[in-house]
Amino acid sequence: MNLRSLETLVEIAEQGSFIRSAERLNMTLSTVSMQMKVLEEELGVQLFDRTRRPPQLTPMGRRVAAEAVGVLSASARLQRACTRSDSLAGNFRIGFVLTSSIRLLPGFLARARVAAREAHFAVETGLSDELAGKVVAGTLDAAVVTGGDLPRTLDTRTLTREELVYCLPKAAANWSIADCMSEMPFIHFMAKTGIGRLIARHLEAAHLTPKTVIVLDSVEAVSECVRAGVGFSILPEPDIRRAAGDDVVLRSLLDQPVMRELVLAYQAGGPFSENAERLAVLFDDALAEKEMLNRSRQMVPEDENIK
């Protein structure tokens, strides 16, 4: 068994098609088919129901694909560990913008316990501008904040990018955005925050003026108000999905996507700069593990009683 075969299996599970998987992996269809036949022989199980067109994963095939995600993730971590010349060590003061701390901080700290055992972190949360100011002042070594509009004395390393989306109450699922603007309050996440400025710029660029505006300083509060039908809003897609799940309706912004960039900010040329990339790699690993876990959950077979 080789990792390439497992990568192909995971791709098929995600794409639902041998043909699309072959195209994405830059392989011939016959090579993909042969890989899967060899994998079935090695494992001694039937991964695909070939009586169906196109062939479909069997319940056991879905289970193997879900397990393969974890194997590939572990392999990637091992390769990264073997190529690093040194690891992060020391005491560090790290800031997190509140909306990122809920989703990124747990995975980061869990990853650091394994990959950076000699590093110790003091963490605080706040708004992007406040945290960036503390990095400039030297009271924080680095901070995870919304990119853009940061002091020029700071260097940044992008960690992830998230699309902003409209979130509407289910009762307004068939409303146009223009109707929402004129008929219900727009719940605006604080305009002085990084997210708030992105939202304000989008509304201005799209020439959209809500009839009524409610300003709130919490993603959870915004989400609950939308869920309750109080109004509609714009938020990063991962935040609204985490807070409201399927209880709200999401729509892309009208003209072009607006992305919120989460960055690691630190003083350019400062004492922490040599550790910045090591710290960023911990975030990369934590985000990759979370993504792998999400993909694995999506592939879990319906029949959990298969032996």
Short mmCIF file of C-alpha atoms in Angstrom, two decimals:
data_model
loop_
_atom_site.label_atom_id
_atom_site.label_comp_id
_atom_site.label_asym_id
_atom_site.label_seq_id
_atom_site.Cartn_x
_atom_site.Cartn_y
_atom_site.Cartn_z
CA MET A 1 0.00 0.00 0.00
CA ASN A 2 1.32 3.47 -0.82
CA LEU A 3 0.24 6.97 0.09
CA ARG A 4 -0.49 7.90 -3.51
CA SER A 5 -3.24 5.28 -3.66
CA LEU A 6 -4.75 6.66 -0.45
CA GLU A 7 -4.60 10.20 -1.87
CA THR A 8 -6.43 8.98 -4.96
CA LEU A 9 -9.08 7.25 -2.84
CA VAL A 10 -9.70 10.41 -0.81
CA GLU A 11 -9.97 12.45 -4.00
CA ILE A 12 -12.54 10.03 -5.43
CA ALA A 13 -14.52 10.19 -2.19
CA GLU A 14 -14.59 13.98 -2.42
CA GLN A 15 -15.27 14.27 -6.14
CA GLY A 16 -17.64 11.30 -6.44
CA SER A 17 -16.14 10.46 -9.82
CA PHE A 18 -13.14 8.57 -11.20
CA ILE A 19 -13.05 10.91 -14.20
CA ARG A 20 -13.00 14.17 -12.22
CA SER A 21 -10.46 12.73 -9.80
CA ALA A 22 -8.17 11.70 -12.65
CA GLU A 23 -8.37 15.22 -14.08
CA ARG A 24 -7.59 16.88 -10.75
CA LEU A 25 -4.69 14.50 -10.04
CA ASN A 26 -3.33 14.81 -13.58
CA MET A 27 -3.58 11.05 -14.08
CA THR A 28 -5.16 8.85 -16.72
CA LEU A 29 -8.46 7.18 -15.93
CA SER A 30 -6.89 3.75 -16.38
CA THR A 31 -4.16 4.59 -13.84
CA VAL A 32 -6.75 5.67 -11.27
CA SER A 33 -8.76 2.50 -11.87
CA MET A 34 -5.68 0.30 -11.56
CA GLN A 35 -4.61 2.02 -8.33
CA MET A 36 -7.99 1.31 -6.77
CA LYS A 37 -8.01 -2.33 -7.86
CA VAL A 38 -4.55 -2.86 -6.37
CA LEU A 39 -5.63 -1.12 -3.16
CA GLU A 40 -8.67 -3.39 -2.89
CA GLU A 41 -6.45 -6.44 -3.31
CA GLU A 42 -4.01 -5.21 -0.66
CA LEU A 43 -6.76 -4.47 1.86
CA GLY A 44 -8.85 -7.51 0.99
CA VAL A 45 -12.09 -5.52 0.82
CA GLN A 46 -14.36 -4.16 -1.90
CA LEU A 47 -14.07 -0.38 -1.96
CA PHE A 48 -16.35 0.28 -4.94
CA ASP A 49 -19.66 -0.99 -6.23
CA ARG A 50 -18.83 -1.37 -9.91
CA THR A 51 -22.33 -2.53 -10.84
CA ARG A 52 -23.29 1.14 -10.68
CA ARG A 53 -22.33 3.76 -13.24
CA PRO A 54 -20.26 5.58 -12.32
CA PRO A 55 -18.79 3.23 -9.67
CA GLN A 56 -19.75 4.25 -6.14
CA LEU A 57 -17.91 3.80 -2.86
CA THR A 58 -19.25 0.98 -0.75
CA PRO A 59 -19.88 1.68 2.95
CA MET A 60 -16.53 0.02 3.66
CA GLY A 61 -14.97 2.19 0.97
CA ARG A 62 -16.26 5.32 2.68
CA ARG A 63 -14.86 4.10 5.97
CA VAL A 64 -11.44 3.40 4.46
CA ALA A 65 -11.45 6.83 2.79
CA ALA A 66 -12.21 8.49 6.13
CA GLU A 67 -9.35 6.62 7.79
CA ALA A 68 -7.05 7.51 4.89
CA VAL A 69 -7.54 11.21 5.62
CA GLY A 70 -5.97 10.71 9.05
CA VAL A 71 -3.11 8.64 7.62
CA LEU A 72 -2.28 11.33 5.07
CA SER A 73 -2.45 14.05 7.72
CA ALA A 74 -0.07 12.12 9.98
CA SER A 75 2.31 11.54 7.08
CA ALA A 76 2.37 15.26 6.25
CA ARG A 77 3.10 16.17 9.88
CA LEU A 78 5.93 13.63 10.00
CA GLN A 79 7.49 15.04 6.86
CA ARG A 80 7.32 18.59 8.23
CA ALA A 81 8.84 17.49 11.54
CA CYS A 82 11.75 15.82 9.76
CA THR A 83 12.54 18.88 7.64
CA ARG A 84 12.56 21.46 10.44
CA SER A 85 15.97 22.37 11.76
CA ASP A 86 14.71 23.60 15.12
CA SER A 87 11.50 24.15 17.02
CA LEU A 88 9.89 27.01 18.87
CA ALA A 89 11.09 27.42 22.46
CA GLY A 90 10.64 30.12 25.11
CA ASN A 91 7.88 32.26 26.61
CA PHE A 92 5.66 34.15 24.18
CA ARG A 93 2.82 36.66 24.51
CA ILE A 94 0.30 36.18 21.71
CA GLY A 95 -2.86 38.15 21.00
CA PHE A 96 -5.94 36.83 19.24
CA VAL A 97 -8.74 38.84 17.72
CA LEU A 98 -11.81 37.45 19.48
CA THR A 99 -13.51 36.05 16.38
CA SER A 100 -10.40 34.01 15.57
CA SER A 101 -9.68 32.86 19.11
CA ILE A 102 -12.83 30.75 19.29
CA ARG A 103 -11.97 28.79 16.15
CA LEU A 104 -8.16 28.88 15.98
CA LEU A 105 -6.90 29.04 19.56
CA PRO A 106 -7.91 25.53 20.75
CA GLY A 107 -6.31 23.80 17.77
CA PHE A 108 -3.20 25.98 18.00
CA LEU A 109 -2.64 25.24 21.69
CA ALA A 110 -3.28 21.53 21.18
CA ARG A 111 -0.77 21.45 18.33
CA ALA A 112 1.80 23.45 20.32
CA ARG A 113 1.65 20.93 23.17
CA VAL A 114 2.84 18.26 20.76
CA ALA A 115 5.15 20.12 18.38
CA ALA A 116 6.56 22.91 20.58
CA ARG A 117 6.83 21.45 24.06
CA GLU A 118 9.48 23.97 25.11
CA ALA A 119 7.28 26.92 24.15
CA HIS A 120 4.89 28.53 26.62
CA PHE A 121 2.19 30.99 25.63
CA ALA A 122 0.40 33.78 27.46
CA VAL A 123 -2.72 34.60 25.45
CA GLU A 124 -5.03 37.59 25.41
CA THR A 125 -7.92 38.58 23.17
CA GLY A 126 -9.09 41.91 21.84
CA LEU A 127 -9.86 43.95 18.74
CA SER A 128 -7.41 43.94 15.84
CA ASP A 129 -6.37 47.59 16.30
CA GLU A 130 -5.82 47.15 20.03
CA LEU A 131 -3.73 44.03 19.58
CA ALA A 132 -1.68 45.53 16.75
CA GLY A 133 -0.94 48.52 18.98
CA LYS A 134 0.33 46.22 21.72
CA VAL A 135 2.61 44.44 19.25
CA VAL A 136 4.03 47.82 18.20
CA ALA A 137 4.49 48.77 21.88
CA GLY A 138 6.20 45.47 22.61
CA THR A 139 3.70 44.24 25.20
CA LEU A 140 2.76 41.41 22.81
CA ASP A 141 5.23 39.41 20.73
CA ALA A 142 2.70 38.76 17.97
CA ALA A 143 -1.03 38.78 17.32
CA VAL A 144 -3.51 37.02 15.06
CA VAL A 145 -5.56 39.87 13.59
CA THR A 146 -7.54 40.88 10.53
CA GLY A 147 -5.11 41.97 7.82
CA GLY A 148 -5.11 45.41 6.22
CA ASP A 149 -4.93 48.82 7.90
CA LEU A 150 -2.12 47.67 10.19
CA PRO A 151 0.83 49.85 11.30
CA ARG A 152 3.64 49.89 8.74
CA THR A 153 6.17 48.84 11.36
CA LEU A 154 4.56 45.39 11.47
CA ASP A 155 5.32 42.44 9.25
CA THR A 156 2.56 39.93 8.60
CA ARG A 157 2.26 36.29 7.62
CA THR A 158 -1.09 35.16 6.18
CA LEU A 159 -2.67 32.26 8.07
CA THR A 160 -6.03 31.86 6.33
CA ARG A 161 -8.53 33.73 4.16
CA GLU A 162 -12.28 33.67 4.78
CA GLU A 163 -15.10 34.84 2.54
CA LEU A 164 -17.64 37.33 3.87
CA VAL A 165 -21.25 36.38 3.15
CA TYR A 166 -24.74 37.73 3.70
CA CYS A 167 -26.65 35.91 6.43
CA LEU A 168 -30.44 36.15 6.35
CA PRO A 169 -33.21 34.80 8.58
CA LYS A 170 -34.91 31.75 7.13
CA ALA A 171 -38.12 33.75 6.79
CA ALA A 172 -36.29 36.00 4.30
CA ALA A 173 -34.80 33.15 2.28
CA ASN A 174 -36.51 34.31 -0.92
CA TRP A 175 -35.95 38.03 -0.41
CA SER A 176 -33.57 40.01 -2.57
CA ILE A 177 -30.76 41.89 -0.85
CA ALA A 178 -32.43 45.13 -1.93
CA ASP A 179 -35.62 44.04 -0.15
CA CYS A 180 -33.63 43.20 2.96
CA MET A 181 -31.97 46.61 2.90
CA SER A 182 -35.31 48.40 2.77
CA GLU A 183 -37.46 46.14 4.93
CA MET A 184 -35.35 44.90 7.85
CA PRO A 185 -32.49 46.18 10.04
CA PHE A 186 -28.92 45.54 8.97
CA ILE A 187 -26.98 44.18 11.94
CA HIS A 188 -23.53 45.70 11.54
CA PHE A 189 -20.55 44.14 13.28
CA MET A 190 -18.61 47.01 14.89
CA ALA A 191 -17.34 49.31 12.15
CA LYS A 192 -14.11 50.07 14.03
CA THR A 193 -13.01 46.43 13.83
CA GLY A 194 -11.16 44.84 10.92
CA ILE A 195 -14.26 42.90 9.87
CA GLY A 196 -16.46 45.95 10.39
CA ARG A 197 -14.32 48.06 8.05
CA LEU A 198 -14.47 45.39 5.35
CA ILE A 199 -18.27 45.32 5.66
CA ALA A 200 -18.54 49.12 5.53
CA ARG A 201 -16.33 49.29 2.43
CA HIS A 202 -18.41 46.65 0.67
CA LEU A 203 -21.66 48.48 1.38
CA GLU A 204 -20.17 51.73 0.12
CA ALA A 205 -18.67 50.17 -3.02
CA ALA A 206 -21.96 48.40 -3.82
CA HIS A 207 -23.95 51.61 -3.15
CA LEU A 208 -26.07 49.83 -0.55
CA THR A 209 -27.63 51.85 2.24
CA PRO A 210 -29.62 49.95 4.87
CA LYS A 211 -32.76 51.69 6.07
CA THR A 212 -31.98 50.78 9.69
CA VAL A 213 -28.66 49.76 11.28
CA ILE A 214 -28.05 47.95 14.55
CA VAL A 215 -24.40 47.85 15.69
CA LEU A 216 -23.23 44.90 17.80
CA ASP A 217 -19.78 43.90 19.04
CA SER A 218 -20.17 40.11 19.13
CA VAL A 219 -20.43 37.54 16.34
CA GLU A 220 -22.59 35.42 18.62
CA ALA A 221 -24.98 38.31 19.26
CA VAL A 222 -25.21 39.09 15.55
CA SER A 223 -25.84 35.43 14.74
CA GLU A 224 -28.56 35.06 17.35
CA CYS A 225 -30.32 38.20 16.13
CA VAL A 226 -30.28 36.93 12.55
CA ARG A 227 -31.47 33.51 13.70
CA ALA A 228 -34.34 35.17 15.60
CA GLY A 229 -35.39 37.18 12.53
CA VAL A 230 -34.39 40.56 13.95
CA GLY A 231 -32.42 41.49 10.84
CA PHE A 232 -29.70 40.39 8.43
CA SER A 233 -25.95 40.83 8.40
CA ILE A 234 -22.59 40.20 6.74
CA LEU A 235 -20.02 38.02 8.50
CA PRO A 236 -17.11 35.70 7.67
CA GLU A 237 -18.62 32.44 6.46
CA PRO A 238 -16.85 30.20 9.04
CA ASP A 239 -18.02 32.41 11.92
CA ILE A 240 -21.68 32.43 10.96
CA ARG A 241 -21.67 28.69 10.24
CA ARG A 242 -20.12 27.98 13.63
CA ALA A 243 -22.50 30.25 15.50
CA ALA A 244 -25.78 29.69 13.64
CA GLY A 245 -25.32 26.50 11.62
CA ASP A 246 -28.22 25.75 9.30
CA ASP A 247 -30.60 28.13 11.08
CA VAL A 248 -29.76 31.01 8.73
CA VAL A 249 -29.52 31.44 4.95
CA LEU A 250 -26.14 32.34 3.46
CA ARG A 251 -25.55 34.22 0.21
CA SER A 252 -22.42 35.42 -1.52
CA LEU A 253 -21.87 39.16 -1.77
CA LEU A 254 -23.39 40.65 -4.88
CA ASP A 255 -20.51 41.82 -7.07
CA GLN A 256 -17.31 40.04 -6.12
CA PRO A 257 -16.07 38.06 -3.12
CA VAL A 258 -14.77 40.02 -0.14
CA MET A 259 -12.15 38.09 1.79
CA ARG A 260 -11.20 38.57 5.43
CA GLU A 261 -7.51 37.73 5.82
CA LEU A 262 -6.28 36.51 9.19
CA VAL A 263 -2.60 37.26 9.61
CA LEU A 264 0.11 36.81 12.20
CA ALA A 265 1.43 40.32 12.89
CA TYR A 266 4.80 41.00 14.53
CA GLN A 267 7.40 43.76 14.67
CA ALA A 268 9.48 43.97 11.51
CA GLY A 269 13.07 43.19 12.43
CA GLY A 270 12.13 42.83 16.09
CA PRO A 271 13.39 40.16 18.49
CA PHE A 272 10.43 37.91 17.71
CA SER A 273 10.79 38.04 13.93
CA GLU A 274 13.10 35.00 13.78
CA ASN A 275 10.41 32.95 15.54
CA ALA A 276 7.48 34.23 13.48
CA GLU A 277 7.63 31.55 10.80
CA ARG A 278 7.96 28.77 13.39
CA LEU A 279 4.86 30.09 15.13
CA ALA A 280 3.00 30.41 11.84
CA VAL A 281 3.80 26.78 11.00
CA LEU A 282 2.05 25.71 14.21
CA PHE A 283 -1.04 27.54 12.99
CA ASP A 284 -0.67 25.95 9.54
CA ASP A 285 -0.54 22.50 11.11
CA ALA A 286 -3.52 23.19 13.37
CA LEU A 287 -5.59 24.49 10.45
CA ALA A 288 -4.59 21.52 8.29
CA GLU A 289 -5.59 19.07 11.01
CA LYS A 290 -8.94 20.82 11.42
CA GLU A 291 -9.55 20.71 7.68
CA MET A 292 -8.64 17.02 7.55
CA LEU A 293 -11.01 16.33 10.44
CA ASN A 294 -13.84 18.16 8.70
CA ARG A 295 -13.21 16.24 5.49
CA SER A 296 -13.08 12.97 7.41
CA ARG A 297 -16.43 13.68 9.09
CA GLN A 298 -18.00 14.35 5.71
CA MET A 299 -16.91 10.89 4.55
CA VAL A 300 -18.10 8.85 7.55
CA PRO A 301 -20.30 6.02 6.23
CA GLU A 302 -23.97 5.97 7.04
CA ASP A 303 -23.79 2.37 8.27
CA GLU A 304 -21.60 2.49 11.37
CA ASN A 305 -22.13 -1.20 12.08
CA ILE A 306 -19.98 -2.47 9.21
CA LYS A 307 -17.22 -4.77 10.40
#
